[in-house]
Coordinates of C-alpha atoms and ligand atoms in Angstrom, one line a residue:
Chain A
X1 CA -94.4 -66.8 -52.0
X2 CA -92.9 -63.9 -53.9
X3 CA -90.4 -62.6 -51.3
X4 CA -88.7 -65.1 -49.1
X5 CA -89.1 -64.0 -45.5
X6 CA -88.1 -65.0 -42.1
X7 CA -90.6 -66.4 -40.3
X8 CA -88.7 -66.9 -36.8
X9 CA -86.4 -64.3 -36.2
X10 CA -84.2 -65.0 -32.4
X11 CA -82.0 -62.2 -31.7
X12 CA -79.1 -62.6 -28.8
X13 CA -81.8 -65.0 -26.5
X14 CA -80.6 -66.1 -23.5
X15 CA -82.3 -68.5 -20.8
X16 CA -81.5 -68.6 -17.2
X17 CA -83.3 -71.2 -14.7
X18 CA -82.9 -70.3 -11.0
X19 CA -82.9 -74.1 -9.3
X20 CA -82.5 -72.3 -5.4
X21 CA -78.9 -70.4 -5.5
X22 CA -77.9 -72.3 -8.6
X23 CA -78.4 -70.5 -11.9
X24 CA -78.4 -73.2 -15.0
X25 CA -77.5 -71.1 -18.1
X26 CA -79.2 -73.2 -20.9
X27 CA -79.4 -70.7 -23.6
X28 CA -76.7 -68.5 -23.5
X29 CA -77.2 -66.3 -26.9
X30 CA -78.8 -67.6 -29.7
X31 CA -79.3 -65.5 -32.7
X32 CA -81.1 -67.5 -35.2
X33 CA -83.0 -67.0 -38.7
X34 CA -85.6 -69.0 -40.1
X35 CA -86.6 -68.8 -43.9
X36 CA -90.4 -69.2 -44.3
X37 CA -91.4 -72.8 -45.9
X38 CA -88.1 -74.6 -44.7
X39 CA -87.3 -77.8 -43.4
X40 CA -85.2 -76.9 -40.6
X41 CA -83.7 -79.4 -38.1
X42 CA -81.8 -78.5 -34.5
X43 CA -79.3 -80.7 -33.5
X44 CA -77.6 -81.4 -30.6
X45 CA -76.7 -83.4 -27.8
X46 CA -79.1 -83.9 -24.6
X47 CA -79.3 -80.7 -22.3
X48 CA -77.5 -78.5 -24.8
X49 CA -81.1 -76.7 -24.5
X50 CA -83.2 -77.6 -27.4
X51 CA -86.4 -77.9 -26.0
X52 CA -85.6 -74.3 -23.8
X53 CA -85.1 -72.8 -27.4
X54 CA -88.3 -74.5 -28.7
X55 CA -90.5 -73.0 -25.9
X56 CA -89.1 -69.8 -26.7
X57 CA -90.1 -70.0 -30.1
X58 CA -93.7 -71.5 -29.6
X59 CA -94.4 -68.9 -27.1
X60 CA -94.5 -71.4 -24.4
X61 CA -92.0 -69.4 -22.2
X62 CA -90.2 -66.5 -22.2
X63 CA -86.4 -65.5 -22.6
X64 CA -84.5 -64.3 -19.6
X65 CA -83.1 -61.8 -22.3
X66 CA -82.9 -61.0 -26.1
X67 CA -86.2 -61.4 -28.1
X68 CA -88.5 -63.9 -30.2
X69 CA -89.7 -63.1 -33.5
X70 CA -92.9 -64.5 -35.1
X71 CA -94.0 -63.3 -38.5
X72 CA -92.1 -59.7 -37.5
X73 CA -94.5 -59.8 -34.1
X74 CA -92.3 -59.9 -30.9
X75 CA -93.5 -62.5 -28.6
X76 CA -92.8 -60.9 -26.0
X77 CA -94.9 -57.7 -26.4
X78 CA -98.1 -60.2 -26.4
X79 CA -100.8 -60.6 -24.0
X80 CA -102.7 -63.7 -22.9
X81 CA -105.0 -63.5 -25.4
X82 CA -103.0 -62.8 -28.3
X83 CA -100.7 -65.5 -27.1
X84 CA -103.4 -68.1 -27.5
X85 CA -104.4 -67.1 -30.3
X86 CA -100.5 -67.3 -31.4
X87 CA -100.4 -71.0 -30.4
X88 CA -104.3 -71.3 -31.8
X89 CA -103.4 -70.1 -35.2
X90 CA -99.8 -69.9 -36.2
X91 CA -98.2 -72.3 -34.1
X92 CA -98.8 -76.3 -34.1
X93 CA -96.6 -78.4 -31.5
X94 CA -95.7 -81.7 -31.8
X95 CA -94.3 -83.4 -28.8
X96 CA -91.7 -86.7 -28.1
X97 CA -94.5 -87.7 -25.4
X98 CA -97.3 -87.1 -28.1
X99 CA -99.7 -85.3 -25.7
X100 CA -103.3 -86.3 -27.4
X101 CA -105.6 -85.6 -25.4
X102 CA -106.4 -89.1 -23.4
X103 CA -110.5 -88.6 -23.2
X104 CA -110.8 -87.7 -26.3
X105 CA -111.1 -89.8 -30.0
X106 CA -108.7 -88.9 -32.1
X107 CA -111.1 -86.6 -34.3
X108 CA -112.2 -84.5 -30.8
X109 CA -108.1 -83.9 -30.8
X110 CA -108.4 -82.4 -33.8
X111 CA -111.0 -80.2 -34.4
X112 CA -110.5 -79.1 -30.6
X113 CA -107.7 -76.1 -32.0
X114 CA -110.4 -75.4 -35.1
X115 CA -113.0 -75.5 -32.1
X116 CA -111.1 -72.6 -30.1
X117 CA -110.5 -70.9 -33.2
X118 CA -114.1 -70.4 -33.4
X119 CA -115.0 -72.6 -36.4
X120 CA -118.1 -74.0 -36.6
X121 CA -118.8 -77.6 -35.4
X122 CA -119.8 -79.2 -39.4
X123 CA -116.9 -77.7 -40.6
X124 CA -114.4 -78.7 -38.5
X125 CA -115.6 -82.3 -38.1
X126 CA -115.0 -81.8 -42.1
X127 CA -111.9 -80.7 -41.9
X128 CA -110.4 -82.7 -39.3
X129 CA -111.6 -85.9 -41.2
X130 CA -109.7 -84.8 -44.3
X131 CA -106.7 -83.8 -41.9
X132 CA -107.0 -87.8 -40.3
X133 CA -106.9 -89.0 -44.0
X134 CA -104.2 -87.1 -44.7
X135 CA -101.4 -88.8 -42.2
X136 CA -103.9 -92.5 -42.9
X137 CA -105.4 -92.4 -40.1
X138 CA -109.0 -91.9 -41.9
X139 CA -110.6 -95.1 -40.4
X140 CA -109.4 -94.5 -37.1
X141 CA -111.3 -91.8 -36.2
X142 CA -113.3 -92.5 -33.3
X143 CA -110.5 -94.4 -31.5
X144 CA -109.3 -93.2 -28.2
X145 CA -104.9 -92.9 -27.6
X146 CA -104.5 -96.0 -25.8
X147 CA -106.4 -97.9 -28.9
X148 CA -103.8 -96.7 -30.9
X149 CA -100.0 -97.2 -31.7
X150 CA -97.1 -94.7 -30.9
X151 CA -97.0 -93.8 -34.4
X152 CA -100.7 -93.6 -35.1
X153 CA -100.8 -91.2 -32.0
X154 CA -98.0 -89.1 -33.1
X155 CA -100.0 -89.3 -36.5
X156 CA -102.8 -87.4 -34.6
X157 CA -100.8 -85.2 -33.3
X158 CA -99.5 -84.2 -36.4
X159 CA -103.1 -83.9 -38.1
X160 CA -103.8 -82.0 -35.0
X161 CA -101.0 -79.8 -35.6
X162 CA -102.3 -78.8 -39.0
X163 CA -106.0 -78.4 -37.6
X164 CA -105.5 -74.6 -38.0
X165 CA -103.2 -74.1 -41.4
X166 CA -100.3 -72.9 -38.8
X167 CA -97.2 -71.4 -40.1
X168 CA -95.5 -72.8 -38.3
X169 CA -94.7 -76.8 -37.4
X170 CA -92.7 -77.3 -34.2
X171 CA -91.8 -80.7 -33.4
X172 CA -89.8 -81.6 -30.5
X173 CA -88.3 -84.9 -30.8
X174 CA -91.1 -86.2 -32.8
X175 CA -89.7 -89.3 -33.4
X176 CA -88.1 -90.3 -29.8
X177 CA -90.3 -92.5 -28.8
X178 CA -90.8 -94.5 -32.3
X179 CA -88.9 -97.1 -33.2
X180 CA -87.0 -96.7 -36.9
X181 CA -89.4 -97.4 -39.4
X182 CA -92.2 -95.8 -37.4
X183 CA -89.9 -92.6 -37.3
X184 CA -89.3 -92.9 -40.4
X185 CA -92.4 -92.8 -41.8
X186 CA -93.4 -90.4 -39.5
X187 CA -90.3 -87.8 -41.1
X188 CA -91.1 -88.1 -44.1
X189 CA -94.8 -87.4 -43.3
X190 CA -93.4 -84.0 -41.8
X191 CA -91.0 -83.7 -45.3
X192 CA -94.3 -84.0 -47.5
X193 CA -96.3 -81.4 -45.7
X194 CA -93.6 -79.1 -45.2
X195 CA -93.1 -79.1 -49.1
X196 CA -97.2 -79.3 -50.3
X197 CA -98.5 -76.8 -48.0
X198 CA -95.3 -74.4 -47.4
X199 CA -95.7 -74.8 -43.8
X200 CA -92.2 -74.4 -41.9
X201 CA -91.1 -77.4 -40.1
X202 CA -88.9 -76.9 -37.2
X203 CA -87.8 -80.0 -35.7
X204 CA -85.4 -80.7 -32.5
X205 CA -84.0 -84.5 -32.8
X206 CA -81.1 -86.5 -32.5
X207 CA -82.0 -88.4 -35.3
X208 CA -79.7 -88.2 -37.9
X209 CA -82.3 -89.4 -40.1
X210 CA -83.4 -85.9 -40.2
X211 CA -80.7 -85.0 -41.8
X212 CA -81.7 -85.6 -44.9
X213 CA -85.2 -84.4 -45.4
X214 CA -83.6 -81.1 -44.2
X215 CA -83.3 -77.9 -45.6
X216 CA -81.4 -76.2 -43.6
X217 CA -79.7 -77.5 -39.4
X218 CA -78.8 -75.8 -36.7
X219 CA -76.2 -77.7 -34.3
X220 CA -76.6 -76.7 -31.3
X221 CA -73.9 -77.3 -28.3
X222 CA -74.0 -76.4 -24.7
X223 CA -76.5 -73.4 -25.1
X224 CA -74.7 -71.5 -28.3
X225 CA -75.2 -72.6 -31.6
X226 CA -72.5 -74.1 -33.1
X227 CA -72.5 -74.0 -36.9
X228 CA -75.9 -73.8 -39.2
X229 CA -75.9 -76.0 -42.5
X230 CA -77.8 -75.4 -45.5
X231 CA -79.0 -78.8 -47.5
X232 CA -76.0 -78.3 -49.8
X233 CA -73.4 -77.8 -47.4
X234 CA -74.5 -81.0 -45.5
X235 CA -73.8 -83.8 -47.8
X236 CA -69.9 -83.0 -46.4
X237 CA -71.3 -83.5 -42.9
X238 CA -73.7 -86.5 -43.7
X239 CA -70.4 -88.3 -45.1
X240 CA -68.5 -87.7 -41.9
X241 CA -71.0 -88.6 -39.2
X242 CA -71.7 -92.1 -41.5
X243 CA -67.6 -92.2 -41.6
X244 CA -67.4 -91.9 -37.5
X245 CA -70.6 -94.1 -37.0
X246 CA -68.9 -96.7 -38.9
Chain B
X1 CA -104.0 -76.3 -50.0
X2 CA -100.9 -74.3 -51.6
X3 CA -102.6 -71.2 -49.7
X4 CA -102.9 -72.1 -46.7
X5 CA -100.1 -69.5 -45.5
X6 CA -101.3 -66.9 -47.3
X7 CA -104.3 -66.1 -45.5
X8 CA -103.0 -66.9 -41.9
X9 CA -100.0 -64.4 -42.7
X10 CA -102.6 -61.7 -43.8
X11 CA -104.4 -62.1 -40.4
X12 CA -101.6 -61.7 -38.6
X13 CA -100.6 -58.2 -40.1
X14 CA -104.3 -57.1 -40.8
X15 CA -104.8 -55.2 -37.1
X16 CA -108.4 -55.2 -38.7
X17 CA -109.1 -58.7 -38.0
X18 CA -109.9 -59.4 -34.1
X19 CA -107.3 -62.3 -33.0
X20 CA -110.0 -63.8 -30.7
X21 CA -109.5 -67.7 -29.4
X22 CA -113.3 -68.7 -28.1
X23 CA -114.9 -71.9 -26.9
X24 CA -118.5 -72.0 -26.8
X25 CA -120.4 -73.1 -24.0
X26 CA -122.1 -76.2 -25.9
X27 CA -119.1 -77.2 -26.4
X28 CA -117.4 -76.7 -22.9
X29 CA -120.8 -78.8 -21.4
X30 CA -119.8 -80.9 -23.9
X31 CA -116.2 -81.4 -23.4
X32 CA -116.6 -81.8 -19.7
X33 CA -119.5 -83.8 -19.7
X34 CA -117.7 -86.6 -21.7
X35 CA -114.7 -86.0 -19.4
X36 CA -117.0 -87.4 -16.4
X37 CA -118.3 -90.0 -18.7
X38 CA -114.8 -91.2 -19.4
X39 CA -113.5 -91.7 -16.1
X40 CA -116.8 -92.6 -14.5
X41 CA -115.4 -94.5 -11.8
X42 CA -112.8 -91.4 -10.9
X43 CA -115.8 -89.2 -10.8
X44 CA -117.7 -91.1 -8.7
X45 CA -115.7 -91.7 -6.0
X46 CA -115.4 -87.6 -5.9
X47 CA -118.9 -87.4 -5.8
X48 CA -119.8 -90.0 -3.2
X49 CA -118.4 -88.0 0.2
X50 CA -121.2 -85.1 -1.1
X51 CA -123.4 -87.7 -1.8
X52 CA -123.4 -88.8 1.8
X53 CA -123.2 -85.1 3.5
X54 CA -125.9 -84.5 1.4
X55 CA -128.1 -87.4 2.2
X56 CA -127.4 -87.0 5.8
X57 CA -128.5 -83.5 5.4
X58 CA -131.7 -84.2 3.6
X59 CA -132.0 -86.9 6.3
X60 CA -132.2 -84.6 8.8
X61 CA -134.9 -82.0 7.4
X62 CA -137.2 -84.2 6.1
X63 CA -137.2 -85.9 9.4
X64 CA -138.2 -82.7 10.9
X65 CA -140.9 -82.6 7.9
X66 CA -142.1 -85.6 8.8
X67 CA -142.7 -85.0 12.5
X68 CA -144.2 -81.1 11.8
X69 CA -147.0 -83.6 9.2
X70 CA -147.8 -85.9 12.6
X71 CA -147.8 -82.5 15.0
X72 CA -150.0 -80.7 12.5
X73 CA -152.9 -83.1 13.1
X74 CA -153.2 -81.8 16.9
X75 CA -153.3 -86.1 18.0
X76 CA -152.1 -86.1 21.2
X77 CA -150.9 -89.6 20.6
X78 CA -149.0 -89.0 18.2
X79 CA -147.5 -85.7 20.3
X80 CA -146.7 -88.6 22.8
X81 CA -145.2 -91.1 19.9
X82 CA -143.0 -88.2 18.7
X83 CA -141.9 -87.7 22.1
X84 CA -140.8 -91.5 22.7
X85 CA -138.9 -90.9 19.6
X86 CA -136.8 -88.8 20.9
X87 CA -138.2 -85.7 20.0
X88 CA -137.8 -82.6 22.5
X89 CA -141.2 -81.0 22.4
X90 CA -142.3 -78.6 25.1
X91 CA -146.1 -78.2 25.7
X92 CA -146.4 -75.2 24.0
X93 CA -144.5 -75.8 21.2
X94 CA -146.8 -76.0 17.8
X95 CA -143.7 -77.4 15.5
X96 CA -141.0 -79.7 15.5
X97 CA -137.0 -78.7 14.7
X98 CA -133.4 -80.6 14.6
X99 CA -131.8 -79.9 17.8
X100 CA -128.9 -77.8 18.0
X101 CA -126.8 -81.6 18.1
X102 CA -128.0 -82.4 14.8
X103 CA -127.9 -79.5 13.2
X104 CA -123.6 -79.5 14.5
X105 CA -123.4 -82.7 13.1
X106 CA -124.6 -81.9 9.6
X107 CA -122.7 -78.9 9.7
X108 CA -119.2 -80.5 10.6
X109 CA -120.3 -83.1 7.5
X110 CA -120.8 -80.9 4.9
X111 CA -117.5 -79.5 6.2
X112 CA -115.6 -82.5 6.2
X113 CA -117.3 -83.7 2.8
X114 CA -116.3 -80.0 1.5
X115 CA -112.7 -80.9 2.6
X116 CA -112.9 -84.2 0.8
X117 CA -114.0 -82.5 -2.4
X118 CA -111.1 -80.3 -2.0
X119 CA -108.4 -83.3 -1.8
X120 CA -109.8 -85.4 -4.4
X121 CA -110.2 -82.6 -7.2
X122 CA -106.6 -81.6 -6.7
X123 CA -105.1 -85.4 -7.1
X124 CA -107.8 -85.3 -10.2
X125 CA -106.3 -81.8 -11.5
X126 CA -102.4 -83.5 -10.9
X127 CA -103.6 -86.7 -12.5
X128 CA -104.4 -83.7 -15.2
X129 CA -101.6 -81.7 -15.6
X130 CA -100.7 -82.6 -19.2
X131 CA -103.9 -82.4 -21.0
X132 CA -104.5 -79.3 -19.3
X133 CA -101.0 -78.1 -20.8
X134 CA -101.8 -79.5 -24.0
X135 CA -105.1 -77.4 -24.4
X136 CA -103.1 -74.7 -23.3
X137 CA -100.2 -75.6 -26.5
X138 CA -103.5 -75.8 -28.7
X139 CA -105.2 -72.0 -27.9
X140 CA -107.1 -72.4 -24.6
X141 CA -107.0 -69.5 -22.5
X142 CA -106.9 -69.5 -18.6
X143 CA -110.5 -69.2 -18.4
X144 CA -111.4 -72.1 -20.6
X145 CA -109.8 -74.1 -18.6
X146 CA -111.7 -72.4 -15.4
X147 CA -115.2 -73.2 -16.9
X148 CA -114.5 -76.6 -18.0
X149 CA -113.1 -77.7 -14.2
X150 CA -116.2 -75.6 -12.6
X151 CA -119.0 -77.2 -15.0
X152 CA -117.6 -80.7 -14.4
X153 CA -118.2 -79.9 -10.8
X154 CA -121.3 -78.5 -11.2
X155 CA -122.7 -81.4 -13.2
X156 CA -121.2 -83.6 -10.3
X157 CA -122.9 -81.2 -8.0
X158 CA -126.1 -81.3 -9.2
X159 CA -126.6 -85.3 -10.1
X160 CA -124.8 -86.4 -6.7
X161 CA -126.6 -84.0 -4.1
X162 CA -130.1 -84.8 -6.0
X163 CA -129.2 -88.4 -5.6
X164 CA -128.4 -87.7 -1.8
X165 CA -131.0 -85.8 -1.1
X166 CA -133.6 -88.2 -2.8
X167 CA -131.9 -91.1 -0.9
X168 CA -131.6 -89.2 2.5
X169 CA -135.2 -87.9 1.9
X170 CA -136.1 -91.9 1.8
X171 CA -134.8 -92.7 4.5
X172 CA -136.3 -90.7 6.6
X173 CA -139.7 -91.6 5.1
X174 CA -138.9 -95.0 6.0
X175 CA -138.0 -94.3 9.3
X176 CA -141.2 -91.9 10.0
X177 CA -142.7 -95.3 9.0
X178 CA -140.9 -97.7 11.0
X179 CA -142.0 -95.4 14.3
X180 CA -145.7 -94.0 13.4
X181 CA -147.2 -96.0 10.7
X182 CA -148.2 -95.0 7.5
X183 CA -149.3 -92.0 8.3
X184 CA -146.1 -90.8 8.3
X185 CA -145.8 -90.3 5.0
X186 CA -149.2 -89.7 4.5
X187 CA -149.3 -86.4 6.3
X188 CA -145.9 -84.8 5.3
X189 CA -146.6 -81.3 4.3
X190 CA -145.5 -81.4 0.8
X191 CA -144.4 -78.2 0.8
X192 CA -142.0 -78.4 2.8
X193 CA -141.0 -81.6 1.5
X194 CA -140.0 -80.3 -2.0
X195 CA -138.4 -76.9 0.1
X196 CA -135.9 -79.8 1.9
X197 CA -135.1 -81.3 -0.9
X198 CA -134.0 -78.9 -3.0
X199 CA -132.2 -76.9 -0.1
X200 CA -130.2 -80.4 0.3
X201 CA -129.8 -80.2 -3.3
X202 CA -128.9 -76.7 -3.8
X203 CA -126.3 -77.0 -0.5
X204 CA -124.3 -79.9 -2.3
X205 CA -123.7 -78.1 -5.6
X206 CA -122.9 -75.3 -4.0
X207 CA -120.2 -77.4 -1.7
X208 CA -119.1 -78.9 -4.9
X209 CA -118.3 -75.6 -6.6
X210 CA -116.4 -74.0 -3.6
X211 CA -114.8 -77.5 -2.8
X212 CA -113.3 -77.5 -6.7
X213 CA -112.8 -73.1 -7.0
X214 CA -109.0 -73.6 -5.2
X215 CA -107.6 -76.8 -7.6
X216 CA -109.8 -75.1 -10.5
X217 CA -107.8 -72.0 -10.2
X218 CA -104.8 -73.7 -9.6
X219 CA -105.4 -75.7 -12.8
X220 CA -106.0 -72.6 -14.9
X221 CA -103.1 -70.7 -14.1
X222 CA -100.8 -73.5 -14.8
X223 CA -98.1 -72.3 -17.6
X224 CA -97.9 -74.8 -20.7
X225 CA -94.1 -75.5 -20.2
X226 CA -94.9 -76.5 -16.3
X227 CA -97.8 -78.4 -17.2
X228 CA -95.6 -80.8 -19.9
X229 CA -92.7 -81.3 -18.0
X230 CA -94.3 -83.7 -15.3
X231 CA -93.9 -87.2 -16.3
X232 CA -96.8 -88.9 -16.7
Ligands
ATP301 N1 -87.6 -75.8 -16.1 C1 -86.3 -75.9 -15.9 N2 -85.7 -75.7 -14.7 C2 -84.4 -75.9 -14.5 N3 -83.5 -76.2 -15.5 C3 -84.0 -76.5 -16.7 C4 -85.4 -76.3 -17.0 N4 -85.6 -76.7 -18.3 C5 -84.4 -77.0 -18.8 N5 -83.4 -76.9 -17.8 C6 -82.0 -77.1 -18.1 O1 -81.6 -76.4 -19.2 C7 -80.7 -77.2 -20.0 C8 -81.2 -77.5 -21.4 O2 -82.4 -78.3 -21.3 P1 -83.2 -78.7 -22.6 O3 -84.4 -79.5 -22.1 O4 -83.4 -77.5 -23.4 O5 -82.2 -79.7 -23.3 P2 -82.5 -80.6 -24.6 O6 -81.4 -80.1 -25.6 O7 -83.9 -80.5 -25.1 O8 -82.1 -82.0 -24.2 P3 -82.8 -83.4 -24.6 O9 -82.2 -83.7 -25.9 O10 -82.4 -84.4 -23.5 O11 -84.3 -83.2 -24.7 C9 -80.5 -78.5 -19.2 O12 -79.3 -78.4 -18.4 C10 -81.6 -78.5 -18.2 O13 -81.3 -79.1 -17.0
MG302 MG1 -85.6 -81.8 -25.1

């Protein structure tokens, strides 16, 4: 990378969810910048609207207002198509719940994006049995989910993630579900491939464990964002939460 | 693996390169034939209402098949056996048919298997909801998901009316022996056989497809965010 570039670009986005006569506000102006290549984590306490900001940047829904940059490209102006191919090519989600495919071995989850992204069937089997390696999952390949363990699923899912050489990495509570060491392992995973292959990790979490692979978090508090913190300004902050937690 | 940005970011500014998501048809048939295969028993238990209508269906023609073969041979006997059995043949009548009766019986069973079909392939596109949403997070367009929900049904279709209408078909071979011998089957226009059979056939995929088009559709058109949210 010879110019460092934003890759997610959120001007003044705000979210509104009609529930009957009651309007719940839960983003209420975020303006956020995303360096390509980063490790970035968003923090912040349940329902301060994490997950509403996440869809808006995977192009899973759409602000009520204000607008979503991908790579320069506003979300917004995209149709069906070019929104699949969005989530296809650039985009690779990672959820709390996992969400592999339940009918399917854990290599069919993976070449399934290469699969709609119209590679061709040797290649992808290829390619997803390198990606399976890569988070050591290489032997497991013909399991199904329930054969294997949160963290071997979310393991999928991440090879999954990276079935099309995305941009982009969002992970929504990856580690929720996972007990410590799992989650863990499971971070650093994230840390690793965010660093090799330049990828930028975006990453919702209460963990503080995060914390430290990142390069760069975004608190978030009751739909605003509250402060961001680069990876040097956050060994102040690291100090104080361990202080409180204490 | 360091370039693995590069070329994705070129795409995506390059308007010269077509931003196309595709899934092949091999692969849909194969995708939604493994889906049956995996939950079998789910399947099957969809399948089974249509295999019944359909049986009963095929029941009912070859029936009539049966009783045209034993006319054909001009025996008044057998005009007189048929008779006992309950068919309603005038003297000048040359062929046999299902009475009106019948025919509104098969009728209201195909409707009520149709309705069955209906119910049990929206609990199985509920039961669904997240992988369909997960496709969707992974590239799959509305369509995609239209053809895969439409083919399983078609392959459902096709092996559980064929089985009805075999079965059904059997069963009223059986019965034409049970009443008038062997001949029964002996004389069946074959014909006329093969044209019931794959009528029956033809009528439960067709029942399948319509009975699946509604939660198919409903399935396709499901935003991703929806789709994840349920709790499963
Ligand atoms: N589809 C929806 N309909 C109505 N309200 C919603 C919807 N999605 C989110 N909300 C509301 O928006 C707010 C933010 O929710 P969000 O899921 O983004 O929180 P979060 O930060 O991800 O929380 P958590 O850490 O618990 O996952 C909440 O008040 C929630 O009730
Ligand atoms: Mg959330």
């Amino acid at each position: 990378m010879t110019t460092t570039k934003n890759i997610v670009r959120v001007t003044n986005v705000t979210k509104t969810f009609q529930l009957g006569k009651i309007a719940v506000h839960a983003l209420k102006g975020v303006d956020l910048e995303i360096p390509t290549g980063q490790y970035v984590s968003i923090m912040g306490p349940s329902g301060s609207g994490k997950s509403t900001l996440f869809n808006m940047i995977g192009g899973l829904d759409k602000p009520t207002s204000g607008k979503v940059y991908i790579d320069e490209v506003d979300v917004s102006q995209l149709d069906a198509y070019e929104l699949a191919w969005l989530r296809c090519r650039k985009i690779g989600y990672i959820f709390q719940t996992f969400n592999i495919i339940q009918v399917m071995t854990a290599l069919e989850n993976v070449t399934l994006p290469m699969t709609f992204a119209g590679m061709h069937n040797d290649e992808a089997i290829e390619k997803g049995m390198d990606l399976l390696d890569l988070v050591g999952l290489g032997d497991r390949f013909q399991h199904k989910p329930f054969e294997l363990s949160g963290g071997q699923q979310q393991r999928v899912a991440i090879a999954r993630a990276l079935a099309n050489d995305p941009a982009i990495i969002l992970a929504d509570e990856p580690t929720g579900n996972l007990d410590l060491n799992t989650g863990e392992e499971i971070i650093s995973l994230l840390q690793n491939l965010s660093h090799e292959r330049n990828v930028t990790v975006i990453s919702a979490t209460h963990d503080i464990k995060m914390l430290n692979v990142s390069d760069l978090v975004v608190w978030i508090r009751d739909g605003r964002i509250d402060k961001t913190e680069s990876r040097d300004e956050l060994t102040i902050s690291i100090g104080r939460i361990d202080a409180r937690s204490a | 693996m360091q370039d693995s940005v590069g070329p994705t970011n070129a795409e995506m500014s390059d308007p010269g390169i077509s931003r196309q998501v595709v899934l092949p048809l091999r692969k849909s048939v194969e995708i939604a034939y493994n889906s049956i295969r995996v939950r079998f028993f789910r399947s099957l238990i969809t399948t089974m209402s249509l295999v019944l209508a359909v049986s009963f269906l095929s029941f009912v023609n070859v029936s009539t098949d049966v009783a045209n073969g034993l006319l054909a041979t001009g025996d008044p006997e057998l005009r007189q056996a048929l008779v006992r059995a309950g068919y309603d043949l005038k003297p000048e009548d040359r062929r046999a048919d299902s009475s009106p009766k019948q025919r509104w019986i098969v009728l209201l069973s195909l409707l009520v298997c149709a309705v069955g079909i209906v119910n049990a392939q929206l609990m199985a596109v509920t039961e669904r909801f997240r992988e369909i949403g997960t496709m969707k997070c992974l590239g799959a367009l509305d369509r995609f998901v239209l053809r895969l929900f439409l083919l399983e049904a078609g392959m459902q279709g096709l092996v559980g009316a064929a089985a009805g209408a075999v079965g059904g078909a059997f069963f009223a071979l059986m019965n034409g022996v049970f009443f008038f011998g062997r001949q029964a089957v002996v004389l069946v226009p074959v014909g006329d056989l093969l044209m019931s059979l794959s009528t029956a056939t033809a009528a439960g995929c067709l029942l399948s497809l319509i009975g699946v088009s509604y939660p198919a559709w409903v399935a396709a058109r499901m935003q991703p965010v929806e789709a994840m949210r349920v709790e499963q």
